[in-house]
């Protein structure tokens, strides 16, 4: 039976394929938008997760704003027995001063951010220094070529050299220790770009930090322990275990999946917004699909009556045309997937000013399959309701060749009796009621799947239906008003006005589609203006464009100039 359905559906499609160009266009635009948005969101998410371990510095980070207690240190040391690699980092703020020659000269001092690392740092990524060299032993080994001891090597950001007027090979003092500058610190894998900083960063070893004697009771420090777990280790279980054992000590625990939470939240909201926008485009196109199917069935009334005369029942005939609708939907969805992939390829060019220079597209078949699946479901949703009219086509119609009584009935009655007639049909026609309920449930599930939220899916679905009902009511009132106005005398206007109300046309459906499109654009413009106004009111009237820190008193006059 399925083979017969496919053969007949394919024959109907190939014999009148030009009539379905509008259907292909409706489906292709909606599916193309969904595929392009999902592919871009997948690329950005994959990019974030790919760099998340390096940005966090490990698979898991345990941090505290004070020194770890002995019990916490014992717990962290026990993790190495479970196949994990730990990296202990201490960050604090201090004053660095240049070691002058002669020593009696007044030294220059500068507020700096000190970062003390152990021998396993970094767990992910690489540290870049200038000149390029093996920086690890230069930090760990004490030096004997300094003016005083203890003395260790250090790498500093270039800004410290300018502020202290020193160079590579010079000495600086931190606490009770001297440090010889071995090079410039160019890049740290776990340092977020453009992050707020109180001063230039200095990279030293933990052994050197202990020699400075800067950590005392009451010192403001930031302890971090990064863990690198085996690839097969259940990270979520470890995170839950550590949270349970360390929660009372005020220790924070983050996994690499939580890195860049603000950026991730922004991208999720952007993906949600664009996803629902794409779904709206698809639903507006679905109205065009319903119009196309309805018009096609009106032209195929004789064929349907002939099939019923030859012994086919309503279920079989509906199956033939439903198969045809799904076939057309698959072609339109495939075309939309190609359009979406094409748009995805030009996104870096469209957003060149917003994306980083090394941004690379990451293609995945899942967003493409998802978009095509959503398109197929939309085709099914919007074709089922027009196909129900097949049940009311009598086999005797082929012999009588009479005009469709439904069109005559629709022409004579006003919109209020039409609403009553539809309600009565839903009350007494169980099939139509079940199909209508299934369509509504499918719409809710489609919106919930696209938004990843049942509550938002329900809100979106009922808002869409409310807008549809409001537009239908307004359209019927508009056509009722046109019937009350005397027809113009000019032939062109008279013919156009009567043609708007002729039986069997798609003026109302086209008005609905155009109305939904205009409503969508108006809503987007309103949301944009509201966001801009909200942001504008949040910024103080006298907010500075830039601010500068660490301006010394003797530099104020020259800085103001």
Tab-separated table of N, CA and C in Angstrom, residues 1-14 316 318-328:
chain	number	residue	atom	x	y	z
A	1	UNK	N	0.831	-1.207	0.000
A	1	UNK	CA	0.000	0.000	0.000
A	1	UNK	C	0.868	1.261	0.000
A	2	UNK	N	1.952	1.227	0.773
A	2	UNK	CA	2.829	2.395	0.825
A	2	UNK	C	3.454	2.673	-0.535
A	3	UNK	N	3.788	1.599	-1.273
A	3	UNK	CA	4.378	1.783	-2.603
A	3	UNK	C	3.402	2.474	-3.541
A	4	UNK	N	2.121	2.089	-3.461
A	4	UNK	CA	1.103	2.729	-4.302
A	4	UNK	C	0.963	4.199	-3.938
A	5	UNK	N	0.966	4.487	-2.625
A	5	UNK	CA	0.871	5.881	-2.177
A	5	UNK	C	2.016	6.715	-2.759
A	6	UNK	N	3.225	6.157	-2.679
A	6	UNK	CA	4.398	6.901	-3.154
A	6	UNK	C	4.331	7.107	-4.665
A	7	UNK	N	3.930	6.065	-5.402
A	7	UNK	CA	3.849	6.193	-6.859
A	7	UNK	C	2.824	7.241	-7.269
A	8	UNK	N	1.625	7.175	-6.680
A	8	UNK	CA	0.592	8.149	-7.025
A	8	UNK	C	0.993	9.556	-6.597
A	9	UNK	N	1.600	9.665	-5.400
A	9	UNK	CA	2.027	10.988	-4.924
A	9	UNK	C	3.099	11.566	-5.839
A	10	UNK	N	4.042	10.722	-6.267
A	10	UNK	CA	5.093	11.207	-7.160
A	10	UNK	C	4.521	11.609	-8.522
A	11	UNK	N	3.528	10.850	-9.013
A	11	UNK	CA	2.907	11.189	-10.293
A	11	UNK	C	2.172	12.519	-10.201
A	12	UNK	N	1.460	12.741	-9.101
A	12	UNK	CA	0.765	14.017	-8.914
A	12	UNK	C	1.762	15.173	-8.825
A	13	UNK	N	2.885	14.931	-8.171
A	13	UNK	CA	3.873	16.003	-7.988
A	13	UNK	C	4.541	16.366	-9.301
A	14	UNK	N	4.980	15.361	-10.063
A	14	UNK	CA	5.684	15.645	-11.317
A	14	UNK	C	4.769	16.252	-12.364
A	316	UNK	N	-7.580	6.185	2.386
A	316	UNK	CA	-6.570	5.894	1.376
A	316	UNK	C	-6.234	7.128	0.539
A	318	UNK	N	-6.630	10.243	1.459
A	318	UNK	CA	-5.889	11.167	2.331
A	318	UNK	C	-4.441	10.725	2.476
A	319	UNK	N	-4.217	9.408	2.557
A	319	UNK	CA	-2.853	8.895	2.652
A	319	UNK	C	-2.027	9.236	1.424
A	320	UNK	N	-2.654	9.183	0.243
A	320	UNK	CA	-1.933	9.521	-0.991
A	320	UNK	C	-1.465	10.971	-0.956
A	321	UNK	N	-2.383	11.864	-0.628
A	321	UNK	CA	-2.031	13.286	-0.654
A	321	UNK	C	-1.173	13.681	0.557
A	322	UNK	N	-1.308	12.958	1.670
A	322	UNK	CA	-0.411	13.207	2.800
A	322	UNK	C	1.014	12.790	2.442
A	323	UNK	N	1.145	11.653	1.747
A	323	UNK	CA	2.468	11.237	1.274
A	323	UNK	C	3.058	12.276	0.336
A	324	UNK	N	2.201	12.834	-0.525
A	324	UNK	CA	2.675	13.874	-1.433
A	324	UNK	C	3.142	15.113	-0.660
A	325	UNK	N	2.386	15.493	0.383
A	325	UNK	CA	2.776	16.653	1.191
A	325	UNK	C	4.112	16.422	1.890
A	326	UNK	N	4.298	15.208	2.429
A	326	UNK	CA	5.570	14.900	3.081
A	326	UNK	C	6.715	14.863	2.071
A	327	UNK	N	6.428	14.372	0.862
A	327	UNK	CA	7.445	14.366	-0.188
A	327	UNK	C	7.845	15.794	-0.558
A	328	UNK	N	6.826	16.658	-0.704
A	328	UNK	CA	7.112	18.059	-1.005
A	328	UNK	C	7.844	18.727	0.155
